[in-house]
Amino acid sequence: MLDPVTISVLTHRFSAIVEEMGEAMLRTAYSQILNSSRDFSTAICDGQARLVAQAEHVPIHVGAIPWAVESVRDFFGARVRPGDVFLLNDPYHGNNHLPDLTAFVPVFVDGQVAFWSINRAHQSDIGGSTHGAYNPAATEIWQEGLRITPLKLYDAGELRDDVLKMVTTNVRHPHDFMGDLRAMIGSARVGERRLLALVEDYGSKTVIEAVDEILDGAERQARACIRGWRDGTYRGEAVLDDDGHGIENVAIRATVTKKGDGFTVDLSASDPQVKGFVNSSFPNTMSSVHMALAFLIDPRTPKNSGTFRPVKVITREGTVVHPRPPAPVTLATNHCAQEIAEAVIKALARACPDRAIAGWSRRFRIAIKGVNPRTKRPFIWHMFHARGGGGASPAGDGWETAGEGQAVGGIKFGSVEVAEVRFPLTFEWHEFRPDSAGDGRHRGGVGSVLRLRVDTTEDGVANTAGDGTRHPSYGILGGADGLPHRYRLLSRGRAPRTLKTKEVGIPVRPGDVFFVESAGGGGWGPPAKRRREARAADAENGLVRRRARG
């Protein structure tokens, strides 16, 4: 057994490596979705595909990574060699969904794969029937984009240029895709170099033995926290607006049985899989449950494979949380991932009320495709602005405009000024949405109001992907719900058009304005217990107007 000081030092060294990988990615990626909004994650797994360390990026990404590593490892077996780089994005082979391309670099120590250095990044386009990596019209996965099963891109350090050509030919903007892919691989290579340096500093035996103790330590911390919760069987439900194909109120149902220092989450009563793309791939579902646990335990507990050992997950194939191929699943990292976590958190709220969090806003994205009149080049722009509010918690009010619950602030809205320089867009307004947050002892975070003008000279097209216009961010333990989303397209000479959360082929004329009012987060605890000074501050800051006038 290694001494505690060495374990602590190595724990922090692993964390520093994944953080540095993230910084390398942030500074070298081409697309605004990555270099500004940060929709990527970095991680290290060991040779057994166990998650050792992750950076604080996008939680839903990382929880599914062990399944992806297993898929690559098992497919290539003894054909994995030093200098290799692998790609994967297929959700039926261990990934979350197609837009999240994953790059893997095996790290060899003493002739064996001791670690995997991993970068998972959301692509601004991955082919398929529509631009922008989301296809609300899809009824099968082949309509959602290019499916990359475990694939070797570099073989012992040599680029397989025929494979790269095949991949880049199947995306709409190969130049940007190539820049982002190089950044991903460079980030993973940084992880490889730092891991080898760590082995050089401490010796292979010490570093590899430390992994077991790091995971065991995280498990002990998680179990110690869970042990303090009330035993019992609890039920929680979260509901999606629709699947985009006429099926409304899609329910995720969690029965959670907590006993001692562990619990079982049974999702088998969830609704059957649907026609649209809100189905969740199995790795994504597992990641969603693990994400809920991560939100509820002590934040100082490392988030690795040991952390999630106390939870067992039961699903039923053919449901929305465990669909059969070829069901489309692209929206799953947002919805129903967020709803799976919500159902678990709602269920456990009675077991650990001092840890349960209220609902965060749901994702409602717009992707605009057109021609930039300044450069004469085609563009695809993803709206990461006008984010909704975060949910309140026992610790305090929700964060204003923090975004959706599956990212909990890890994805940022990009610079307004940079977006206006790179794309033919003008942000006429971008501000807080007063009165959007759910009231409570701690109120939710407010959402946003955005007026976005499209300054093209030719007609363009948009599609949407999201949820939350009918079912708002939930309040918890007596707190009130937030307001839902309200998105409209204002086009001169036409009546305002209310946008649905799942649409394709929306005509966008030059000068059209997207008028966005995003959801507020849910409140925590009874509103009657909110401090008077807090209400006064809300009114002074303009976050609450309706109650202030009363």
XYZ file of C-alpha atoms in Angstrom:
550
model
C 0.000 0.000 0.000
C 1.301 3.443 -0.935
C 1.522 6.205 1.630
C -1.315 8.803 1.698
C 0.945 11.683 0.681
C 2.012 9.921 -2.515
C -1.616 9.041 -3.307
C -2.660 12.662 -2.819
C 0.170 13.967 -4.988
C -0.606 11.515 -7.800
C -4.341 12.276 -7.596
C -3.586 15.939 -8.163
C -1.051 15.185 -10.891
C -3.680 13.215 -12.833
C -6.103 16.116 -12.390
C -3.489 18.613 -13.556
C -2.876 16.541 -16.691
C -6.517 16.521 -17.790
C -6.805 20.236 -17.038
C -3.740 20.952 -19.188
C -5.223 18.823 -21.965
C -8.292 21.041 -21.814
C -6.246 24.228 -21.987
C -4.395 22.919 -25.045
C -7.722 22.160 -26.709
C -9.173 25.562 -25.876
C -6.231 27.361 -27.470
C -5.982 25.336 -30.679
C -9.536 24.361 -31.745
C -10.963 26.141 -34.798
C -14.710 26.176 -34.122
C -16.395 28.640 -31.786
C -18.394 25.757 -30.325
C -15.057 24.501 -28.924
C -12.689 27.452 -28.513
C -15.315 29.738 -27.030
C -18.263 27.683 -25.772
C -15.990 24.839 -24.549
C -18.208 21.940 -25.589
C -15.492 19.334 -25.075
C -14.084 17.174 -22.285
C -10.768 15.537 -21.447
C -10.150 12.390 -19.432
C -7.709 9.624 -18.537
C -8.664 5.957 -18.294
C -6.392 3.110 -17.255
C -5.699 -0.072 -19.173
C -8.842 -1.644 -17.731
C -10.981 1.205 -19.156
C -11.594 2.643 -15.693
C -12.022 6.414 -15.473
C -9.045 7.762 -13.505
C -9.447 11.524 -13.874
C -11.573 14.058 -15.707
C -11.418 17.802 -16.064
C -14.386 19.933 -15.030
C -15.853 20.335 -18.482
C -19.114 18.632 -19.563
C -20.308 15.927 -17.120
C -22.478 13.998 -19.577
C -19.472 13.474 -21.869
C -17.154 11.881 -19.364
C -19.441 9.411 -17.634
C -19.814 7.446 -20.877
C -16.121 7.361 -21.760
C -15.301 3.988 -20.106
C -17.743 2.250 -22.487
C -16.040 3.926 -25.428
C -12.586 2.832 -24.253
C -13.845 -0.732 -23.832
C -15.232 -0.651 -27.369
C -11.922 0.460 -28.916
C -9.830 -1.844 -26.730
C -11.961 -4.906 -27.381
C -12.224 -4.314 -31.129
C -8.495 -3.861 -31.764
C -7.123 -6.128 -29.033
C -3.454 -6.925 -29.670
C -3.407 -4.562 -32.675
C -3.078 -1.501 -30.408
C 0.472 -0.144 -30.795
C 2.495 2.873 -29.605
C 1.796 5.870 -31.830
C -1.780 4.822 -32.605
C -4.684 7.259 -32.523
C -8.264 5.991 -32.570
C -11.596 7.689 -33.314
C -15.147 6.766 -32.301
C -18.519 8.464 -32.332
C -21.116 5.704 -32.732
C -23.530 5.525 -29.756
C -24.211 1.846 -30.340
C -20.486 1.190 -29.933
C -19.913 2.966 -26.634
C -20.312 6.681 -27.428
C -22.981 9.200 -26.321
C -24.145 10.471 -29.712
C -22.720 11.106 -33.182
C -21.659 14.792 -32.840
C -19.369 13.938 -29.908
C -16.313 12.660 -31.737
C -13.790 11.015 -29.415
C -10.031 10.706 -29.944
C -8.049 8.096 -28.005
C -4.280 7.813 -27.584
C -2.999 4.640 -25.895
C -0.160 5.230 -23.441
C 2.297 2.345 -23.254
C 4.282 1.605 -20.100
C 6.645 -1.379 -19.968
C 5.232 -2.649 -23.256
C 1.587 -2.626 -22.140
C -1.290 -0.143 -22.483
C -1.331 1.425 -19.026
C -3.529 4.434 -19.815
C -5.711 6.026 -22.460
C -5.540 9.785 -23.033
C -8.921 10.946 -24.329
C -10.550 14.029 -25.825
C -14.274 14.109 -26.597
C -15.470 17.155 -28.533
C -18.781 18.184 -30.050
C -18.447 18.804 -33.790
C -20.263 21.692 -35.450
C -21.184 19.288 -38.259
C -20.953 15.509 -38.600
C -22.720 15.024 -41.934
C -26.203 13.555 -42.210
C -29.385 14.997 -43.644
C -29.193 18.439 -42.034
C -26.519 20.956 -41.136
C -25.248 21.425 -37.629
C -25.044 17.845 -36.255
C -28.703 17.646 -35.124
C -31.546 16.347 -37.266
C -34.941 16.662 -35.576
C -36.534 14.932 -38.581
C -34.461 11.764 -38.122
C -36.302 8.508 -37.494
C -33.203 6.287 -37.689
C -29.573 6.850 -36.810
C -28.294 6.784 -40.400
C -30.091 10.099 -40.982
C -28.166 11.744 -38.134
C -24.658 11.731 -39.536
C -21.504 9.786 -40.214
C -21.171 6.754 -37.910
C -17.603 6.043 -36.884
C -17.212 2.692 -35.183
C -13.795 1.983 -33.565
C -11.364 3.288 -36.165
C -7.579 3.606 -36.290
C -6.559 6.986 -37.715
C -2.842 6.753 -36.947
C -1.151 3.363 -37.183
C 2.093 3.272 -35.166
C 2.516 6.991 -35.792
C 1.616 6.930 -39.498
C -1.483 8.811 -40.625
C -3.962 6.715 -42.596
C -4.738 9.475 -45.088
C -7.315 7.374 -46.939
C -9.358 7.067 -43.740
C -9.006 10.778 -42.985
C -10.162 11.649 -46.495
C -13.212 9.448 -46.113
C -14.165 11.139 -42.829
C -13.621 14.726 -43.975
C -15.534 14.103 -47.214
C -18.621 13.318 -45.135
C -18.770 16.613 -43.219
C -19.890 19.963 -44.576
C -16.947 22.130 -43.473
C -13.844 19.933 -43.738
C -11.412 22.793 -43.073
C -12.856 23.572 -39.659
C -13.358 19.884 -38.913
C -9.693 19.184 -39.651
C -8.596 22.029 -37.405
C -10.728 20.748 -34.551
C -9.587 17.157 -35.075
C -5.924 18.196 -34.967
C -6.632 20.086 -31.744
C -8.278 17.006 -30.234
C -5.364 14.764 -31.136
C -2.863 17.367 -29.921
C -4.712 17.573 -26.617
C -4.619 13.798 -26.219
C -0.912 13.805 -27.105
C -0.304 16.327 -24.326
C -1.919 13.850 -21.951
C 0.309 11.070 -23.267
C 3.495 13.094 -22.727
C 2.509 14.152 -19.226
C 1.569 10.596 -18.227
C 4.914 9.284 -19.446
C 6.676 12.043 -17.507
C 4.698 11.060 -14.413
C 5.828 7.454 -14.808
C 9.403 8.681 -15.255
C 9.166 10.689 -12.015
C 7.552 8.047 -9.799
C 8.161 4.727 -11.536
C 5.640 2.590 -13.362
C 4.891 0.338 -10.375
C 3.997 3.259 -8.102
C 1.853 5.089 -10.671
C -0.098 2.012 -11.758
C -0.631 0.820 -8.172
C -1.838 4.302 -7.246
C -4.801 4.008 -9.616
C -6.418 1.263 -7.531
C -5.991 3.274 -4.357
C -7.289 6.477 -5.960
C -10.432 4.690 -7.158
C -10.905 2.900 -3.833
C -10.527 6.192 -1.979
C -13.163 7.876 -4.125
C -15.497 4.942 -3.523
C -15.035 5.236 0.256
C -15.822 8.948 0.134
C -18.945 8.423 -1.972
C -20.206 5.610 0.251
C -19.589 7.656 3.405
C -21.801 10.414 1.990
C -24.550 8.034 0.822
C -24.572 6.250 4.174
C -25.963 9.404 5.788
C -29.059 9.436 3.559
C -32.361 7.883 4.637
C -32.943 4.290 3.587
C -36.036 3.598 1.551
C -37.561 3.226 -1.896
C -38.288 6.483 -3.692
C -39.756 7.420 -7.061
C -39.084 10.339 -9.345
C -40.368 11.308 -12.778
C -39.253 13.830 -15.395
C -41.120 14.548 -18.618
C -39.921 15.769 -22.011
C -42.151 18.024 -24.097
C -42.196 15.717 -27.134
C -40.043 13.732 -29.557
C -40.630 16.024 -32.540
C -42.813 13.413 -34.273
C -46.101 13.794 -32.421
C -45.343 11.826 -29.259
C -45.835 14.205 -26.340
C -44.985 14.042 -22.636
C -42.271 11.394 -22.854
C -41.724 10.207 -19.286
C -38.546 9.041 -17.545
C -39.388 7.136 -14.359
C -36.807 6.255 -11.734
C -37.387 3.953 -8.775
C -34.460 4.380 -6.419
C -33.874 1.933 -3.590
C -31.338 3.244 -1.110
C -29.899 0.890 1.497
C -26.802 1.447 3.579
C -23.976 2.950 1.544
C -25.361 2.241 -1.930
C -28.494 2.402 -4.040
C -30.141 0.928 -7.123
C -31.742 3.034 -9.861
C -34.423 1.188 -11.827
C -35.390 3.014 -15.034
C -37.312 0.129 -16.603
C -40.723 1.825 -16.149
C -39.713 4.657 -18.480
C -41.730 5.157 -21.663
C -41.033 3.024 -24.750
C -38.454 4.297 -27.222
C -39.830 6.946 -29.535
C -39.593 7.782 -33.211
C -37.565 10.962 -32.698
C -34.016 11.641 -31.543
C -34.586 12.014 -27.785
C -33.825 8.334 -27.110
C -30.750 7.815 -24.933
C -27.986 5.396 -25.896
C -27.094 3.016 -23.066
C -23.692 4.645 -22.311
C -25.428 8.019 -22.234
C -28.017 6.690 -19.772
C -25.317 5.321 -17.497
C -23.519 8.650 -17.677
C -26.759 10.451 -16.773
C -27.252 8.392 -13.607
C -23.616 8.865 -12.633
C -24.019 12.581 -13.282
C -26.941 12.710 -10.841
C -24.836 11.001 -8.173
C -21.975 13.432 -8.798
C -24.373 16.342 -8.239
C -25.548 14.934 -4.891
C -22.348 13.843 -3.163
C -19.654 15.982 -1.562
C -18.155 18.149 -4.339
C -14.660 17.469 -3.019
C -14.953 13.776 -3.906
C -12.934 12.971 -7.054
C -15.138 11.934 -9.964
C -13.796 8.640 -11.285
C -14.924 5.038 -11.724
C -14.587 4.393 -8.005
C -17.038 7.184 -7.228
C -19.817 5.432 -9.126
C -19.399 1.916 -7.710
C -22.112 2.456 -5.050
C -24.864 2.759 -7.691
C -26.422 -0.054 -9.724
C -28.553 0.778 -12.755
C -31.395 -1.325 -14.172
C -32.845 -0.585 -17.610
C -35.189 -2.334 -20.000
C -34.241 -2.584 -23.662
C -36.784 -0.973 -25.939
C -37.388 2.011 -23.665
C -36.390 5.609 -24.258
C -33.432 5.098 -21.896
C -32.198 1.919 -23.629
C -33.364 1.964 -27.255
C -32.861 -0.749 -29.802
C -30.952 0.152 -32.975
C -31.468 1.920 -35.293
C -33.289 4.451 -33.082
C -32.003 8.037 -33.477
C -30.327 9.405 -30.345
C -28.576 12.672 -31.193
C -30.424 14.937 -28.744
C -29.819 12.460 -25.922
C -26.821 14.211 -24.354
C -29.191 17.065 -23.580
C -32.573 15.361 -23.545
C -33.258 12.822 -22.181
C -29.923 12.860 -20.294
C -31.038 15.801 -18.205
C -34.410 14.215 -17.491
C -32.802 10.936 -16.375
C -30.697 12.858 -13.868
C -33.739 14.899 -12.809
C -35.812 11.780 -12.141
C -33.043 10.362 -9.939
C -32.563 13.634 -8.063
C -36.307 14.057 -7.508
C -36.495 10.524 -6.152
C -33.606 11.033 -3.750
C -34.766 14.468 -2.589
C -36.594 12.845 0.318
C -33.542 10.792 1.222
C -31.091 13.722 1.185
C -33.064 16.997 1.139
C -29.978 18.946 2.158
C -28.299 17.936 -1.121
C -31.111 17.882 -3.690
C -31.007 20.574 -6.386
C -33.847 22.202 -8.293
C -34.227 21.954 -12.043
C -31.903 23.732 -14.412
C -33.096 25.139 -17.706
C -33.293 22.806 -20.659
C -31.348 23.148 -23.884
C -32.953 24.922 -26.830
C -30.434 25.384 -29.616
C -30.691 27.058 -33.003
C -28.299 26.269 -35.858
C -28.264 28.766 -38.726
C -26.803 27.961 -42.140
C -26.179 30.605 -44.769
C -23.563 32.531 -46.716
C -21.496 35.225 -45.038
C -21.699 38.295 -47.316
C -18.365 39.588 -46.000
C -16.379 36.478 -46.938
C -18.709 34.883 -49.542
C -18.168 31.616 -47.675
C -20.891 29.314 -46.285
C -21.224 29.196 -42.513
C -22.972 27.199 -39.796
C -23.534 29.014 -36.515
C -24.734 27.313 -33.326
C -26.504 29.467 -30.782
C -24.832 28.985 -27.423
C -25.999 32.391 -26.218
C -29.130 33.366 -24.285
C -28.671 30.480 -21.905
C -31.264 29.644 -19.289
C -30.927 29.809 -15.519
C -29.449 27.273 -13.147
C -31.428 25.507 -10.443
C -31.330 26.612 -6.821
C -29.780 24.390 -4.184
C -29.426 24.184 -0.397
C -26.290 26.300 -0.807
C -28.077 29.267 -2.373
C -29.675 30.787 -5.442
C -29.206 29.310 -8.889
C -26.655 30.838 -11.225
C -28.010 33.380 -13.684
C -27.928 32.256 -17.359
C -25.763 29.242 -16.452
C -27.290 26.982 -19.093
C -28.686 23.479 -19.055
C -28.434 20.879 -16.314
C -26.405 18.297 -18.218
C -23.494 20.772 -18.415
C -24.061 22.662 -15.111
C -22.166 25.699 -16.318
C -19.415 23.758 -18.092
C -20.531 25.016 -21.519
C -20.237 28.790 -21.878
C -21.908 31.252 -24.165
C -19.294 32.600 -26.535
C -18.100 36.157 -26.864
C -20.735 38.360 -28.480
C -18.049 40.454 -30.135
C -16.228 37.434 -31.561
C -19.494 36.005 -32.907
C -20.314 39.302 -34.636
C -16.844 39.408 -36.225
C -16.903 35.803 -37.432
C -20.533 35.594 -38.548
C -23.109 37.943 -40.172
C -24.967 38.484 -36.900
C -25.892 41.466 -34.733
C -26.811 41.047 -31.072
C -29.354 43.830 -30.566
C -30.099 42.732 -26.988
C -28.486 40.127 -24.750
C -29.598 40.550 -21.159
C -31.245 38.923 -18.150
C -34.907 37.891 -18.302
C -36.597 39.331 -15.184
C -39.123 37.184 -13.297
C -38.084 34.015 -15.138
C -36.680 32.213 -12.082
C -38.691 29.979 -9.775
C -39.284 31.494 -6.333
C -38.167 29.741 -3.186
C -36.117 30.006 -0.038
C -33.385 30.063 -2.650
C -34.599 31.219 -6.064
C -33.525 29.811 -9.391
C -31.183 31.635 -11.718
C -32.828 33.903 -14.276
C -32.756 33.192 -17.979
C -31.957 35.513 -20.878
C -33.556 37.771 -23.453
C -31.880 37.939 -26.854
C -32.696 39.783 -30.070
C -30.392 38.382 -32.748
C -30.479 39.904 -36.236
C -29.238 37.877 -39.202
C -27.297 40.193 -41.528
C -27.124 38.005 -44.606
C -27.936 39.085 -48.145
C -29.208 35.667 -49.247
C -31.851 33.424 -47.728
C -30.625 30.925 -45.177
C -32.087 28.064 -43.188
C -32.212 27.112 -39.525
C -33.086 24.114 -37.430
C -33.765 23.749 -33.733
C -33.046 21.033 -31.200
C -34.084 21.111 -27.585
C -36.877 20.971 -25.056
C -38.508 23.016 -22.320
C -41.280 25.107 -23.852
C -44.003 23.105 -22.092
C -42.257 21.564 -19.100
C -40.279 24.173 -17.156
C -37.366 23.802 -14.760
C -38.829 22.129 -11.682
C -38.907 23.613 -8.200
C -38.096 21.269 -5.358
C -38.967 20.878 -1.666
C -41.602 23.611 -1.920
C -39.824 25.807 -4.455
C -41.623 27.116 -7.551
C -40.944 26.165 -11.166
C -39.142 28.606 -13.441
C -40.709 30.024 -16.589
C -40.333 27.875 -19.731
C -38.552 28.906 -22.926
C -40.227 31.133 -25.512
C -38.447 31.474 -28.881
C -39.846 33.440 -31.842
C -38.723 34.353 -35.354
C -39.572 37.918 -36.394
C -39.586 38.417 -40.153
C -40.607 41.678 -41.810
C -44.042 41.480 -43.405
C -44.925 38.235 -41.620
C -46.587 37.407 -38.334
C -44.185 36.403 -35.536
C -43.501 32.679 -35.676
C -43.189 30.705 -32.443
C -40.388 28.217 -32.892
C -40.798 24.614 -31.921
C -37.973 22.886 -30.079
C -37.495 20.292 -32.823
C -37.769 21.724 -36.348
C -35.853 21.505 -39.603
C -35.880 23.735 -42.662
C -36.887 27.020 -41.016
C -36.559 29.752 -43.683
C -34.336 32.656 -42.571
C -34.514 35.815 -44.674
C -31.993 38.664 -44.614
C -32.735 40.918 -41.653
C -34.786 38.328 -39.756
C -34.608 38.510 -35.964
C -34.580 35.619 -33.516
C -36.297 36.832 -30.347
C -35.318 34.452 -27.579
C -36.619 34.336 -23.991
C -34.903 31.464 -22.207
C -36.099 29.567 -19.177
C -35.327 30.332 -15.558
C -34.130 27.770 -13.035
C -36.342 26.191 -10.403
C -36.546 27.359 -6.781
C -35.478 25.411 -3.675
C -37.542 25.409 -0.491
C -40.669 27.361 0.483
C -40.765 30.954 -0.833
C -42.041 32.142 2.563
C -38.606 31.382 3.996
C -36.691 33.641 1.608
C -34.814 36.371 3.430
C -36.144 39.911 3.101
C -32.679 41.225 2.203
C -32.452 38.712 -0.636
C -35.762 39.898 -2.082
C -34.638 43.497 -1.842
C -31.426 42.647 -3.699
C -33.409 40.826 -6.419
C -35.534 43.918 -6.965
C -32.583 46.304 -6.886
C -30.718 44.243 -9.474
C -33.760 44.001 -11.747
C -33.941 40.219 -11.542
C -37.438 40.364 -10.072
C -39.883 43.071 -11.151
C -43.340 41.594 -10.880
C -43.130 40.907 -7.152
C -41.337 44.209 -6.545
C -44.246 46.135 -8.066
C -46.667 44.232 -5.870
